[in-house]
Amino acid sequence: MSMGKKRRIGRKEQDAIERAAKREAQKAAGALDGRFREKVVPNKKRAPTRRRKADPDEE
C-alpha cells in the first residue's frame, strides 16, 4: 500500500467540526427543543428606534 498525502484540516473545517459538536451537545441537553429562549444581545452601535404613539384623532 502506498502512503498518500495526508489532508490537513483547515481552520474553517475545524470550526465547523467544533460547532457541530457543540450543537449536538446542546440538542442532547434539550436546549434546542423550544423550551428555552435565546438571549438577545442588543446592538450597541445603533440607537434603538422609538415607536410613535398613534394619534387617535388622525385618520
PDB file of C-alpha atoms in Angstrom:
ATOM      1  CA  MET A   1       0.000   0.000   0.000  1.00  0.00           C
ATOM      2  CA  SER A   2       1.343   3.396  -0.896  1.00  0.00           C
ATOM      3  CA  MET A   3       1.272   6.239   1.553  1.00  0.00           C
ATOM      4  CA  GLY A   4      -0.747   9.125   0.140  1.00  0.00           C
ATOM      5  CA  LYS A   5      -0.630  12.713   1.224  1.00  0.00           C
ATOM      6  CA  LYS A   6      -2.414  13.380   4.464  1.00  0.00           C
ATOM      7  CA  ARG A   7      -5.012  16.099   4.142  1.00  0.00           C
ATOM      8  CA  ARG A   8      -4.635  18.817   6.751  1.00  0.00           C
ATOM      9  CA  ILE A   9      -7.782  20.109   8.358  1.00  0.00           C
ATOM     10  CA  GLY A  10      -8.094  23.851   7.810  1.00  0.00           C
ATOM     11  CA  ARG A  11      -9.393  26.431  10.210  1.00  0.00           C
ATOM     12  CA  LYS A  12     -12.859  26.549   8.615  1.00  0.00           C
ATOM     13  CA  GLU A  13     -13.259  22.787   8.777  1.00  0.00           C
ATOM     14  CA  GLN A  14     -12.046  22.714  12.383  1.00  0.00           C
ATOM     15  CA  ASP A  15     -14.508  25.456  13.365  1.00  0.00           C
ATOM     16  CA  ALA A  16     -17.337  23.611  11.602  1.00  0.00           C
ATOM     17  CA  ILE A  17     -16.494  20.395  13.465  1.00  0.00           C
ATOM     18  CA  GLU A  18     -16.436  22.232  16.793  1.00  0.00           C
ATOM     19  CA  ARG A  19     -19.770  23.958  16.070  1.00  0.00           C
ATOM     20  CA  ALA A  20     -21.363  20.642  15.106  1.00  0.00           C
ATOM     21  CA  ALA A  21     -20.116  19.004  18.301  1.00  0.00           C
ATOM     22  CA  LYS A  22     -21.388  21.911  20.414  1.00  0.00           C
ATOM     23  CA  ARG A  23     -24.773  21.791  18.689  1.00  0.00           C
ATOM     24  CA  GLU A  24     -25.072  18.044  19.281  1.00  0.00           C
ATOM     25  CA  ALA A  25     -24.303  18.597  22.973  1.00  0.00           C
ATOM     26  CA  GLN A  26     -26.980  21.310  23.132  1.00  0.00           C
ATOM     27  CA  LYS A  27     -29.505  19.018  21.437  1.00  0.00           C
ATOM     28  CA  ALA A  28     -28.741  16.283  23.937  1.00  0.00           C
ATOM     29  CA  ALA A  29     -29.262  18.772  26.775  1.00  0.00           C
ATOM     30  CA  GLY A  30     -32.624  19.820  25.312  1.00  0.00           C
ATOM     31  CA  ALA A  31     -31.648  23.417  24.596  1.00  0.00           C
ATOM     32  CA  LEU A  32     -32.999  23.412  21.040  1.00  0.00           C
ATOM     33  CA  ASP A  33     -36.427  21.859  21.588  1.00  0.00           C
ATOM     34  CA  GLY A  34     -38.270  25.127  22.187  1.00  0.00           C
ATOM     35  CA  ARG A  35     -38.261  25.170  25.976  1.00  0.00           C
ATOM     36  CA  PHE A  36     -35.592  27.837  26.279  1.00  0.00           C
ATOM     37  CA  ARG A  37     -35.358  31.361  24.851  1.00  0.00           C
ATOM     38  CA  GLU A  38     -32.150  32.579  23.334  1.00  0.00           C
ATOM     39  CA  LYS A  39     -30.541  35.595  24.921  1.00  0.00           C
ATOM     40  CA  VAL A  40     -30.756  38.624  22.657  1.00  0.00           C
ATOM     41  CA  VAL A  41     -27.768  40.921  22.917  1.00  0.00           C
ATOM     42  CA  PRO A  42     -28.690  44.483  21.877  1.00  0.00           C
ATOM     43  CA  ASN A  43     -26.560  46.169  19.259  1.00  0.00           C
ATOM     44  CA  LYS A  44     -24.695  49.000  20.989  1.00  0.00           C
ATOM     45  CA  LYS A  45     -23.608  50.599  17.713  1.00  0.00           C
ATOM     46  CA  ARG A  46     -27.141  51.582  16.748  1.00  0.00           C
ATOM     47  CA  ALA A  47     -29.589  53.695  18.693  1.00  0.00           C
ATOM     48  CA  PRO A  48     -32.904  51.958  19.377  1.00  0.00           C
ATOM     49  CA  THR A  49     -35.793  53.049  17.200  1.00  0.00           C
ATOM     50  CA  ARG A  50     -38.533  54.805  19.092  1.00  0.00           C
ATOM     51  CA  ARG A  51     -42.115  53.957  18.296  1.00  0.00           C
ATOM     52  CA  ARG A  52     -44.519  56.839  17.994  1.00  0.00           C
ATOM     53  CA  LYS A  53     -47.866  56.567  19.655  1.00  0.00           C
ATOM     54  CA  ALA A  54     -50.760  56.501  17.204  1.00  0.00           C
ATOM     55  CA  ASP A  55     -52.833  59.656  17.405  1.00  0.00           C
ATOM     56  CA  PRO A  56     -56.494  58.647  17.754  1.00  0.00           C
ATOM     57  CA  ASP A  57     -57.658  61.958  16.176  1.00  0.00           C
ATOM     58  CA  GLU A  58     -55.778  61.317  12.927  1.00  0.00           C
ATOM     59  CA  GLU A  59     -57.404  59.381  10.061  1.00  0.00           C
TER      60      GLU A  59
END
